[in-house]
PDB file of C-alpha atoms in Angstrom:
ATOM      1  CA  UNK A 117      82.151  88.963  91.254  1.00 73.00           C
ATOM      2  CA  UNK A 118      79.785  86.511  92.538  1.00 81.00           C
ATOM      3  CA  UNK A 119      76.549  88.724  91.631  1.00 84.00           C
ATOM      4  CA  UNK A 120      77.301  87.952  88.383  1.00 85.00           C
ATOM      5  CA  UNK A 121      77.946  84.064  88.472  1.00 88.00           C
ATOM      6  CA  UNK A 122      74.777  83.133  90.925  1.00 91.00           C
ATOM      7  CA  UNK A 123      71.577  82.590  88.855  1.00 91.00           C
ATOM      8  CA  UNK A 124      68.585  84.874  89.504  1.00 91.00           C
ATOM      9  CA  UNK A 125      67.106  81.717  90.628  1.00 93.00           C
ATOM     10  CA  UNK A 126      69.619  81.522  93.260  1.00 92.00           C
ATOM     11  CA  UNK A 127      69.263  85.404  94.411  1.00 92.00           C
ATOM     12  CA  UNK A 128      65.544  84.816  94.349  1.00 94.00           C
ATOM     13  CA  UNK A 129      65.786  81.850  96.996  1.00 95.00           C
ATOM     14  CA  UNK A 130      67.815  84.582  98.582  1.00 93.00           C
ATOM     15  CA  UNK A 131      66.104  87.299  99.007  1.00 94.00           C
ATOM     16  CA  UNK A 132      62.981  84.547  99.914  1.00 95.00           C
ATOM     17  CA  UNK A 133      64.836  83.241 103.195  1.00 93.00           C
ATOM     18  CA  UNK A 134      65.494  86.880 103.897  1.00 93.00           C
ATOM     19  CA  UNK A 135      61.966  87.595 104.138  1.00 91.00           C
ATOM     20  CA  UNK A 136      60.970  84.523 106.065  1.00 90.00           C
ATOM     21  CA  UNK A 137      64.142  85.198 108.709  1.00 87.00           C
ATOM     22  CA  UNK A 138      62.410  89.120 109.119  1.00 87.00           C
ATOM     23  CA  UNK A 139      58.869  87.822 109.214  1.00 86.00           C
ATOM     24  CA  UNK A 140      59.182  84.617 111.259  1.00 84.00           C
ATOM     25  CA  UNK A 141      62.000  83.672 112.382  1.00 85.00           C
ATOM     26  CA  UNK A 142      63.621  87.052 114.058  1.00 86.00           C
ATOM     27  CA  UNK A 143      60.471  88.928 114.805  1.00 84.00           C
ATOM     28  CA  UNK A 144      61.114  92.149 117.425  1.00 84.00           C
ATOM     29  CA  UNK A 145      58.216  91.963 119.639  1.00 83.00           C
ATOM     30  CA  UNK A 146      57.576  95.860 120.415  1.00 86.00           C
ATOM     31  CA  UNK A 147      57.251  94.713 124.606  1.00 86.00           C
ATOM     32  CA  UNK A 148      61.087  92.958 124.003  1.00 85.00           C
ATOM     33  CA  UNK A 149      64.315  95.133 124.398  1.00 87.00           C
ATOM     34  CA  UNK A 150      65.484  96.220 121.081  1.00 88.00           C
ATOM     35  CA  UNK A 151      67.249  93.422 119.338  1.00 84.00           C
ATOM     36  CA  UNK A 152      65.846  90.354 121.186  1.00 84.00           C
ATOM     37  CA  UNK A 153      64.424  88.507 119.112  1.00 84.00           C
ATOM     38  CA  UNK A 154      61.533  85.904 118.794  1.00 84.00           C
ATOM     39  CA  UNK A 155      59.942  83.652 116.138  1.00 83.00           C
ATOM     40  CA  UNK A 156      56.336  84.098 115.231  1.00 83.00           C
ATOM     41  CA  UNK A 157      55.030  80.884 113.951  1.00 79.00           C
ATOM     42  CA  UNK A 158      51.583  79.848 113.847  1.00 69.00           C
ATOM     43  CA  UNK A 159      50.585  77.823 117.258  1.00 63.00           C
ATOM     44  CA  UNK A 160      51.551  80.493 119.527  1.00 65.00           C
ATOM     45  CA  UNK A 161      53.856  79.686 122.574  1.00 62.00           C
ATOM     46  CA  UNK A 162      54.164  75.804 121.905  1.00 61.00           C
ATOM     47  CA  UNK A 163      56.098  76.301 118.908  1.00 66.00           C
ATOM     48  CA  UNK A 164      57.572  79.795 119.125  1.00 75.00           C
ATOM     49  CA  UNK A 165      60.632  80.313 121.130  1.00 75.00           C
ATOM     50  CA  UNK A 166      63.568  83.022 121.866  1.00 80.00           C
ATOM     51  CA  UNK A 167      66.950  83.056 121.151  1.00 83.00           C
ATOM     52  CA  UNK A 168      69.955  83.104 124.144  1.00 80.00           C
ATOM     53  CA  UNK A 169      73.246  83.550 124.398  1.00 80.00           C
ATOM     54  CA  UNK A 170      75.271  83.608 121.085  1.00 79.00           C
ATOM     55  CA  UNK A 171      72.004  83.480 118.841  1.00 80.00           C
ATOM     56  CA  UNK A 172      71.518  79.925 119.850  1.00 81.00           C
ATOM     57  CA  UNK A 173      67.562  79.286 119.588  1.00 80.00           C
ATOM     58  CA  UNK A 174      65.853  78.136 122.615  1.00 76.00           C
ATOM     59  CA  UNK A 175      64.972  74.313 121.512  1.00 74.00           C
ATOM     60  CA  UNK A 176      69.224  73.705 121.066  1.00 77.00           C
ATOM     61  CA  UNK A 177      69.771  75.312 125.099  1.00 77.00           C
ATOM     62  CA  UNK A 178      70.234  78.738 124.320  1.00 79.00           C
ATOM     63  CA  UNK A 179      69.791  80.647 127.150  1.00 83.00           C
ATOM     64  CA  UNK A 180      69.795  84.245 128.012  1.00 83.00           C
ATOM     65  CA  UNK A 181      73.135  85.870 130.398  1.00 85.00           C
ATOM     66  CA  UNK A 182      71.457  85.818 133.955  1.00 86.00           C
ATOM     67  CA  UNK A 183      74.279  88.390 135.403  1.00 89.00           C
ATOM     68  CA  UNK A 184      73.267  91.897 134.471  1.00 90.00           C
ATOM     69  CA  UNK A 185      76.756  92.702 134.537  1.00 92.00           C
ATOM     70  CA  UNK A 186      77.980  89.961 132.370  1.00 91.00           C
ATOM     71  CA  UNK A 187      75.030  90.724 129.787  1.00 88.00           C
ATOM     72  CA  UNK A 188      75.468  94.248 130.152  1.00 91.00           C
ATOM     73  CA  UNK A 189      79.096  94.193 129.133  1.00 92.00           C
ATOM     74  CA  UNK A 190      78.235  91.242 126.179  1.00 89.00           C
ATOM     75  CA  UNK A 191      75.626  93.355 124.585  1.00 90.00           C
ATOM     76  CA  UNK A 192      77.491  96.682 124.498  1.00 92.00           C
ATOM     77  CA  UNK A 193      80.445  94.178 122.882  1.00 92.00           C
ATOM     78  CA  UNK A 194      77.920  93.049 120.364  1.00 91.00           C
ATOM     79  CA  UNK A 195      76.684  97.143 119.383  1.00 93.00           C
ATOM     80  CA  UNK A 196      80.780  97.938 118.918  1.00 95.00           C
ATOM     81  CA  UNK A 197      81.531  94.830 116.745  1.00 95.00           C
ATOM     82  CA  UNK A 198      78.325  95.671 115.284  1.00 94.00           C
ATOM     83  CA  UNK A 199      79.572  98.990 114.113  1.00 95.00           C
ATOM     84  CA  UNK A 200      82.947  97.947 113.341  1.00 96.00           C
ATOM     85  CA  UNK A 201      81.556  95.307 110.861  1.00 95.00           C
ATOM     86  CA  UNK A 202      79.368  98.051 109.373  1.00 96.00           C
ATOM     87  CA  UNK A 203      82.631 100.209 108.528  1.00 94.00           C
ATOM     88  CA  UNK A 204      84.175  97.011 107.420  1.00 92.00           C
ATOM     89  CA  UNK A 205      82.079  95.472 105.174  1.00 92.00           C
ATOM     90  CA  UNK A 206      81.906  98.976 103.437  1.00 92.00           C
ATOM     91  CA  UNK A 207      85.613  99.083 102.822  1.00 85.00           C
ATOM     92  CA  UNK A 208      85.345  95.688 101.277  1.00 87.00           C
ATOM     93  CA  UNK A 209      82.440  96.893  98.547  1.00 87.00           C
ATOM     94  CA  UNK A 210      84.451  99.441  97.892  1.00 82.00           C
ATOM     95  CA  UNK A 211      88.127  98.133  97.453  1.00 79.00           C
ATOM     96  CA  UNK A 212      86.112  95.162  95.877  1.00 82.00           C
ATOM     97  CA  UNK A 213      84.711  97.508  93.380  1.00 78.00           C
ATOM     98  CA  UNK A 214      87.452  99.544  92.593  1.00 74.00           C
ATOM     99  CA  UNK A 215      90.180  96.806  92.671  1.00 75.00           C
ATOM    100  CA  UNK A 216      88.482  93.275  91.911  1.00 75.00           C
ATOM    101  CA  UNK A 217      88.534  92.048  95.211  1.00 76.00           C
ATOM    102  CA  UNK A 218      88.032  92.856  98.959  1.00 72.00           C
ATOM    103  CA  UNK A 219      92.021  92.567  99.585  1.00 76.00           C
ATOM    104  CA  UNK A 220      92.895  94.452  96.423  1.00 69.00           C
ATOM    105  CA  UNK A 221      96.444  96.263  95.761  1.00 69.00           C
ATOM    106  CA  UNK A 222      94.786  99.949  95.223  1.00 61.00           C
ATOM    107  CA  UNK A 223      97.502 100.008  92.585  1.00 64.00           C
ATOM    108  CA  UNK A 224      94.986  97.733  90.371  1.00 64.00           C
ATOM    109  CA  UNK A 225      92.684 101.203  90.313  1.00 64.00           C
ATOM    110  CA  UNK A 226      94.357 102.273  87.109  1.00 60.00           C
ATOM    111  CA  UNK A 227      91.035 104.884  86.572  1.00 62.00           C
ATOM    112  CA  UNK A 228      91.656 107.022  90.099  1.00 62.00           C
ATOM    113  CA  UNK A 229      92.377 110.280  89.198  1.00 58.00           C
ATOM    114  CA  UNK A 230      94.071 110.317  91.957  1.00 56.00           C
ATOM    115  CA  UNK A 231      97.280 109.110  90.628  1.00 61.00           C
ATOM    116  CA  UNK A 232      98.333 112.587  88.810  1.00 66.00           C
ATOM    117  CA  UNK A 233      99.048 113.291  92.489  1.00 76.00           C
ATOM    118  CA  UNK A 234     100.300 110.616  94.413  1.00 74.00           C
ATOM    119  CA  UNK A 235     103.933 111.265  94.372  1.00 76.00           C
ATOM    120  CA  UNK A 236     103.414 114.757  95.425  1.00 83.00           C
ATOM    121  CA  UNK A 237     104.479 116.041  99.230  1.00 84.00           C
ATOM    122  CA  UNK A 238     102.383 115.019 101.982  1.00 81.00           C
ATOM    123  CA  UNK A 239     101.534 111.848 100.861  1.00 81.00           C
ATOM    124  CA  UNK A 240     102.282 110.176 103.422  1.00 79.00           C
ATOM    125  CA  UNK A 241     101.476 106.726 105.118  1.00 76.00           C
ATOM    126  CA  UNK A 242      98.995 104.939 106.275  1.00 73.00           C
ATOM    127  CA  UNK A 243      96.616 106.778 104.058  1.00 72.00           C
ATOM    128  CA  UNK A 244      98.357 107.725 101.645  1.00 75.00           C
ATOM    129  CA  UNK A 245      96.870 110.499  98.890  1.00 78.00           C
ATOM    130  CA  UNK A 246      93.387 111.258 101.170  1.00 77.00           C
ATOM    131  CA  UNK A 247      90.815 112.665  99.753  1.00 76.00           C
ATOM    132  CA  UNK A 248      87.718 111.300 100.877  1.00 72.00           C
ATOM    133  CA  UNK A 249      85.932 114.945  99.765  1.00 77.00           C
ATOM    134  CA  UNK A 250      86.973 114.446  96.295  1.00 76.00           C
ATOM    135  CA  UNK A 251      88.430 117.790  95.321  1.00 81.00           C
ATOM    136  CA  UNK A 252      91.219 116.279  93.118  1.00 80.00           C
ATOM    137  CA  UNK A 253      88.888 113.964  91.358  1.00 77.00           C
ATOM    138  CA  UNK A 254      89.034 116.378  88.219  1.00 79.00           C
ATOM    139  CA  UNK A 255      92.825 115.844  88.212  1.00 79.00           C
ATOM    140  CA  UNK A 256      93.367 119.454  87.519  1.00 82.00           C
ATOM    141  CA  UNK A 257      96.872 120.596  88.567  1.00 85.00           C
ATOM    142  CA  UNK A 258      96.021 124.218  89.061  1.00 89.00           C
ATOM    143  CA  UNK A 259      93.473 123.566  91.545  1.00 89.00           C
ATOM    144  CA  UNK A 260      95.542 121.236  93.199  1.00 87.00           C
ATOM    145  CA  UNK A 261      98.650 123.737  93.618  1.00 89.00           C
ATOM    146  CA  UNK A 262      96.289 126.508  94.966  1.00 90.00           C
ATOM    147  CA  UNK A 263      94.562 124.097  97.483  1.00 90.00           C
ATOM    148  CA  UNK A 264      98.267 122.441  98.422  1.00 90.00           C
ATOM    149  CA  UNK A 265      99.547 126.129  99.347  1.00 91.00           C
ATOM    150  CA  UNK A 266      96.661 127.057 101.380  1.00 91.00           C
ATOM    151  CA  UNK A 267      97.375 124.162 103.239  1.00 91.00           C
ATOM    152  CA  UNK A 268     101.131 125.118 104.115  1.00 91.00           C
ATOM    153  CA  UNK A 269      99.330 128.539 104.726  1.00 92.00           C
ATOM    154  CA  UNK A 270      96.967 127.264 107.470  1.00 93.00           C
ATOM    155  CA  UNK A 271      99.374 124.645 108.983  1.00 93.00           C
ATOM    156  CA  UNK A 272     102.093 127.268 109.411  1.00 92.00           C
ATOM    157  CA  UNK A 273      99.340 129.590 111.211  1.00 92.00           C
ATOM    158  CA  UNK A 274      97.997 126.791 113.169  1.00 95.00           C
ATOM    159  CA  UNK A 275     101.258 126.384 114.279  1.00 94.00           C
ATOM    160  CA  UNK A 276     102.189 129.483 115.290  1.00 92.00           C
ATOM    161  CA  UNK A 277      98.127 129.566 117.043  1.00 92.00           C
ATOM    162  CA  UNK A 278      99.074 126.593 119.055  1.00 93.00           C
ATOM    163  CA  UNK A 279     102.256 127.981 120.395  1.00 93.00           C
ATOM    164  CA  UNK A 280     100.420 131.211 120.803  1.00 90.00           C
ATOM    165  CA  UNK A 281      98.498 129.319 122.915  1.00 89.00           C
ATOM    166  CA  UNK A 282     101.118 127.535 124.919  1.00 90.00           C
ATOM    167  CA  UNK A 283     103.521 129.866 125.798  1.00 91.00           C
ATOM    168  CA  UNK A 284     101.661 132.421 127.554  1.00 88.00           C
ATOM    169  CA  UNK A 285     100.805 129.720 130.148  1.00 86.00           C
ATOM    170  CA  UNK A 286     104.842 130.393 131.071  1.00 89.00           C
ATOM    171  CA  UNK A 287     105.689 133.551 130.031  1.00 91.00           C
ATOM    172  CA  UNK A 288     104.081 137.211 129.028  1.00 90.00           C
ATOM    173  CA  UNK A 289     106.077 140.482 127.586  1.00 91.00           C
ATOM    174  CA  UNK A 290     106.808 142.740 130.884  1.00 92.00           C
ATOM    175  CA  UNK A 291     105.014 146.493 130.242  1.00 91.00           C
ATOM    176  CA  UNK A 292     101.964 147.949 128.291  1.00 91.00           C
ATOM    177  CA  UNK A 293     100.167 145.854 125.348  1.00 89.00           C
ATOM    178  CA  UNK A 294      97.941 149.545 124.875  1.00 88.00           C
ATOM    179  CA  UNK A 295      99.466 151.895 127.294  1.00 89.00           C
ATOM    180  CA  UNK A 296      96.125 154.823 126.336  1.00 85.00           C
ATOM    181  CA  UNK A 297      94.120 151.878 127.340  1.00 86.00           C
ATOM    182  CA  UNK A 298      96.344 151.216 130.773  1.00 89.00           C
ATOM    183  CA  UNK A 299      96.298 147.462 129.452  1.00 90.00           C
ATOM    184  CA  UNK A 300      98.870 145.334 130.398  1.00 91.00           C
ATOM    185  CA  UNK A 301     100.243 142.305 128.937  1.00 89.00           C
ATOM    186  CA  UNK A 302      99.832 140.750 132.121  1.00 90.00           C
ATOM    187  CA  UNK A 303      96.180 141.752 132.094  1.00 90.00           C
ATOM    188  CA  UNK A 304      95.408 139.798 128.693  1.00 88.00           C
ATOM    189  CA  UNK A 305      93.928 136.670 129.839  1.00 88.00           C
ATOM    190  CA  UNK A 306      94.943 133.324 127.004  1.00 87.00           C
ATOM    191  CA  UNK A 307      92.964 132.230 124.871  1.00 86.00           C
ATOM    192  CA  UNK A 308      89.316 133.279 123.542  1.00 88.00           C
ATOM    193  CA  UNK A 309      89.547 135.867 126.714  1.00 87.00           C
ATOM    194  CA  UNK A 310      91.834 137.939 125.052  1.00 86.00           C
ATOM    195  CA  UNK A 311      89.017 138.730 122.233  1.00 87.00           C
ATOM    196  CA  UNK A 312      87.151 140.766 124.834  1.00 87.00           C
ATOM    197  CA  UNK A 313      90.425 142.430 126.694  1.00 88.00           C
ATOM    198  CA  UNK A 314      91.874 143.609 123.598  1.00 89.00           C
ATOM    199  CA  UNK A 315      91.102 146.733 121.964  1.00 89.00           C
ATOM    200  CA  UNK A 316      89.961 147.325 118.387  1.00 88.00           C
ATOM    201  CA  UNK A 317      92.603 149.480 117.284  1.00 90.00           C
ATOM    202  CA  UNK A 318      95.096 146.432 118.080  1.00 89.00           C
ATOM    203  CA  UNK A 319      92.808 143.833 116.067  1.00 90.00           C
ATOM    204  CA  UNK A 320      92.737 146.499 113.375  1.00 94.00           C
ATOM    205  CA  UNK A 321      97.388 146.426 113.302  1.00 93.00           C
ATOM    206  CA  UNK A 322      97.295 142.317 113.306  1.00 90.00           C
ATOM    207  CA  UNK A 323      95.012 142.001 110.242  1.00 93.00           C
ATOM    208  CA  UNK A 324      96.810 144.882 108.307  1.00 95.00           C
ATOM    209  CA  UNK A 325     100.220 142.837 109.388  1.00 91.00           C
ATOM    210  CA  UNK A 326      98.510 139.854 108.270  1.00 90.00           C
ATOM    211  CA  UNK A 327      97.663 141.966 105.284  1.00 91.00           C
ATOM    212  CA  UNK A 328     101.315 143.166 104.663  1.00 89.00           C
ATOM    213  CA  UNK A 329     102.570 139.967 104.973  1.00 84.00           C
ATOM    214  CA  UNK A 330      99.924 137.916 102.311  1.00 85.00           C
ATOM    215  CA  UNK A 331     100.440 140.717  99.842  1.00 86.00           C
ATOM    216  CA  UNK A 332     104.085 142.287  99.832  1.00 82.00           C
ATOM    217  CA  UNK A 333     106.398 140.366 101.931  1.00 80.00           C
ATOM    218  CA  UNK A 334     105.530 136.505 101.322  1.00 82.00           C
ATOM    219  CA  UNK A 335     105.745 136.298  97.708  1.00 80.00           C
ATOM    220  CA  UNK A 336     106.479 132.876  95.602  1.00 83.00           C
ATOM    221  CA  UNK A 337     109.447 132.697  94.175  1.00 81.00           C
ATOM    222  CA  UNK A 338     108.508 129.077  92.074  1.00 81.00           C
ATOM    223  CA  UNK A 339     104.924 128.391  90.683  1.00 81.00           C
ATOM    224  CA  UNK A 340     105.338 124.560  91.058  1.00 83.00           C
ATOM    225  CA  UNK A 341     106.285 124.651  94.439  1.00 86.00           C
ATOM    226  CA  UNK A 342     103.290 125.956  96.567  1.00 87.00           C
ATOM    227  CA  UNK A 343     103.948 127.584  99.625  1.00 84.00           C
ATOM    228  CA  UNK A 344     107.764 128.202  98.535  1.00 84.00           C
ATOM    229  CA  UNK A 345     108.551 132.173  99.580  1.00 82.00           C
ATOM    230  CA  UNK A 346     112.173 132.075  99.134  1.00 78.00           C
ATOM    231  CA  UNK A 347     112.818 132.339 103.145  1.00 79.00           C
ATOM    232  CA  UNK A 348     114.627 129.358 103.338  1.00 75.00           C
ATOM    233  CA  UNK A 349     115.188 126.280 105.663  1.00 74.00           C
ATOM    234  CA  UNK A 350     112.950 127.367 109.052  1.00 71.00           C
ATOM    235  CA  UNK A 351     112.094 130.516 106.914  1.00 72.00           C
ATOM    236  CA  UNK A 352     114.393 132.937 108.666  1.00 72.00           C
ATOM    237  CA  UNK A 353     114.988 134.431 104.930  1.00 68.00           C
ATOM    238  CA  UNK A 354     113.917 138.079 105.406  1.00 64.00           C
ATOM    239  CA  UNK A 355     114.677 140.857 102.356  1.00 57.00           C
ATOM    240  CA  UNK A 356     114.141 143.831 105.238  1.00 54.00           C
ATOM    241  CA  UNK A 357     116.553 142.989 107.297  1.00 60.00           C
ATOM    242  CA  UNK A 358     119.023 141.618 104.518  1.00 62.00           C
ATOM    243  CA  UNK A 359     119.076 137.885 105.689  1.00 65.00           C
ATOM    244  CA  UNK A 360     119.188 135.510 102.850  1.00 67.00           C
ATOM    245  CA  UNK A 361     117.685 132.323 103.209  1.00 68.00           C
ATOM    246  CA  UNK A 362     119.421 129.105 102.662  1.00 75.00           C
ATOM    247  CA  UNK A 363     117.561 125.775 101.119  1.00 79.00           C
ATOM    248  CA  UNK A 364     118.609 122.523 101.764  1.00 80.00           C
ATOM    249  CA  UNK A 365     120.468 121.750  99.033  1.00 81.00           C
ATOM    250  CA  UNK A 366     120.247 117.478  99.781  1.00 86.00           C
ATOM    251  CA  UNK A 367     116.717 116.666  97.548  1.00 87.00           C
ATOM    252  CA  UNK A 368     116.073 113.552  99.756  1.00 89.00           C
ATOM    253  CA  UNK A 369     116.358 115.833 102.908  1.00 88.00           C
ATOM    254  CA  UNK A 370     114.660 118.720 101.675  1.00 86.00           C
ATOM    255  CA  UNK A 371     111.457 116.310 100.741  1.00 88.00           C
ATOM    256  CA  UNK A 372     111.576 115.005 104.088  1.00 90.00           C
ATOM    257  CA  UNK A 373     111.823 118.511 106.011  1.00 88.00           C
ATOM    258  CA  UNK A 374     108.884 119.965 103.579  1.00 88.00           C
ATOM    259  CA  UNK A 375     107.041 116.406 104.498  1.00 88.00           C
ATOM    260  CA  UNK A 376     107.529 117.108 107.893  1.00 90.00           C
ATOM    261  CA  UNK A 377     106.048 120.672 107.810  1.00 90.00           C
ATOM    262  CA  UNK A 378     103.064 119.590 105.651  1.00 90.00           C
ATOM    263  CA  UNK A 379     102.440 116.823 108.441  1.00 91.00           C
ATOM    264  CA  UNK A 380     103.232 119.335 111.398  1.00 93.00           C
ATOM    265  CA  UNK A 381     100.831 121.585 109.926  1.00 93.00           C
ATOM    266  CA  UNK A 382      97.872 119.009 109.917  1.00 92.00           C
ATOM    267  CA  UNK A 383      98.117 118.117 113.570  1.00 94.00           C
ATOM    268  CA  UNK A 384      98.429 121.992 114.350  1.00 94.00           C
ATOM    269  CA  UNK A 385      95.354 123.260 112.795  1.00 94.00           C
ATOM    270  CA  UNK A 386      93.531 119.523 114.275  1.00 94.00           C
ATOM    271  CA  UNK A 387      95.245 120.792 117.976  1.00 93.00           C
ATOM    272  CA  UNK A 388      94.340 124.517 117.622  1.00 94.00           C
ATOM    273  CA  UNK A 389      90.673 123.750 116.464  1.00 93.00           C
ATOM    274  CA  UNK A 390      90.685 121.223 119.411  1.00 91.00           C
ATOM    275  CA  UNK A 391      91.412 124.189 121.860  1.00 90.00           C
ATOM    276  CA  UNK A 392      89.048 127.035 120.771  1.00 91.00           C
ATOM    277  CA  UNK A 393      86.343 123.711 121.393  1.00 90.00           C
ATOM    278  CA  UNK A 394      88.035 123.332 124.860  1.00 89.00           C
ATOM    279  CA  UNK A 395      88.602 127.115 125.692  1.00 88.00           C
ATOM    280  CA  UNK A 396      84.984 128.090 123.932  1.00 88.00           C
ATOM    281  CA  UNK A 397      83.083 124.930 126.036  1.00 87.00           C
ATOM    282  CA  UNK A 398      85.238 125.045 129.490  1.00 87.00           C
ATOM    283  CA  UNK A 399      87.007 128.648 129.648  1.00 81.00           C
ATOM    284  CA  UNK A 400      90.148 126.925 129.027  1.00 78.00           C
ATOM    285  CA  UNK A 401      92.152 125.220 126.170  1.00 74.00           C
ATOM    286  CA  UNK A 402      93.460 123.206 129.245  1.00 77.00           C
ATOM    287  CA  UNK A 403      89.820 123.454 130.776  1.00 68.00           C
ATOM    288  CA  UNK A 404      87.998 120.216 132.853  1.00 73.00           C
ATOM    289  CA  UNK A 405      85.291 118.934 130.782  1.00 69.00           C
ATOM    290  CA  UNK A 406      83.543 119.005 133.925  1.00 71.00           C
ATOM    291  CA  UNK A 407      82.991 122.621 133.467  1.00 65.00           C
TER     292      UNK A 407
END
């Protein structure tokens, strides 16, 4: 608000003492360490000093750290709050823009289009709707259903990936994974190994089960609920096998169980990218970096 009420007179004096501070008064001789700073007046050393600790200028005692330890640890403080204030001060144009001021309710942002969707599952705190990408900016509801279910879609994979993962550190099917192959489960090492160990014909069966499953058996039952199959609470709802799957009939719990999976389903496909990184870079999701 205040570019408006200052006078151009007064951002001209501005954006003069700006110039005179990069000039003069904080010049970066290229001999100096990045960031200390000197003045460059006329007269040469009898009127140009350096700054010290805290900015303080040399004619008011400022002096630089003497410990290298001490300054070491006080400059790398200076680069993170540095940073930090960088993010900061970004946040505040923005919320100031969007809201009218730097500590703005976000619910004064009557013109997000965000707000066709934030009462919708997995909104969740601290962040609330996030969408930093702007896919929803459009507002359409179509879009927003298809993108919602592929999200269930890859959380509930992830999750099963990260057990997949986890559980053959403690346990592995007794026999034959290809018996023409002599392959044992056994022999299947976890993880990104098993890419190499398994045979095609058994990559070629998971994809058309994969297949099966996206086409014929996990069908939705209710176009404005995305991700909704009809299996029921855990999904253990299965037409084969004549198992009928319940829903939780409370609204208030069912919105916090499908919460729950939506949120579950975030940190999986966050933990199972973090392992093929781990496995690919060390030779082990639980691999030393050292490696």
């Amino acid at each position: 608000a205040a570019v408006e009420k200052v006078p151009a007179v007064g951002w001209f004096q501005y954006t003069v003492f700006c110039g005179i501070c990069d000039l003069w008064l904080c010049h970066q001789v290229p001999s100096n360490p990045p960031g200390k700073l000197t003045t460059r007046l006329f007269g040469e050393g009898i009127t140009n000093y350096q700054y010290g600790s805290i900015g303080l200028p040399g004619y008011l005692g400022g002096k630089p750290v003497d410990d290298p330890e001490l300054k070491k640890k006080k400059l790398n403080a200076e680069l993170a709050n540095g940073r930090l204030a960088m993010m900061a001060i970004i946040g505040m144009f923005f919320q100031d823009g969007l809201t009218g001021s730097a500590w703005g309710d976000w619910a004064n942002y009557v013109d997000s289009p965000l707000r066709a969707f934030e009462s919708e599952l997995g909104v969740q705190a601290p962040l609330g709707f996030w969408d930093p990408l702007g896919f929803t900016k459009d507002g359409d509801v179509e879009s927003f259903k298809r993108r919602r279910e592929v999200e269930i879609k890859n959380g509930r994979v992830a999750m099963f990936a990260t057990m997949g993962y986890i559980v053959p550190e403690y346990f592995k099917f007794p026999g034959y994974l290809a018996p023409s192959a002599n392959l044992k489960f056994a022999d299947v090492p976890n993880g990104l190994g098993a890419l190499a160990k398994v045979p095609a014909e058994g990559w070629l069966q998971w994809v058309a089960l994969c297949g099966c499953y996206e086409t014929v058996v996990n069908t939705p039952v209710d176009a404005n609920e995305p991700g909704n199959y009809g299996k029921g609470r855990l999904g253990i709802g299965n037409m084969v096998y004549g198992i009928e799957g319940q829903s939780i009939e409370d609204p208030e719990s069912r919105k916090r169980g499908l919460n729950s999976e939506i949120a579950n389903g975030r940190l999986a496909m966050m933990a199972i990218t973090g392992m093929w990184f781990q496995d690919g870079l060390t030779g082990s999701a639980w691999g030393d970096w050292a490696n």
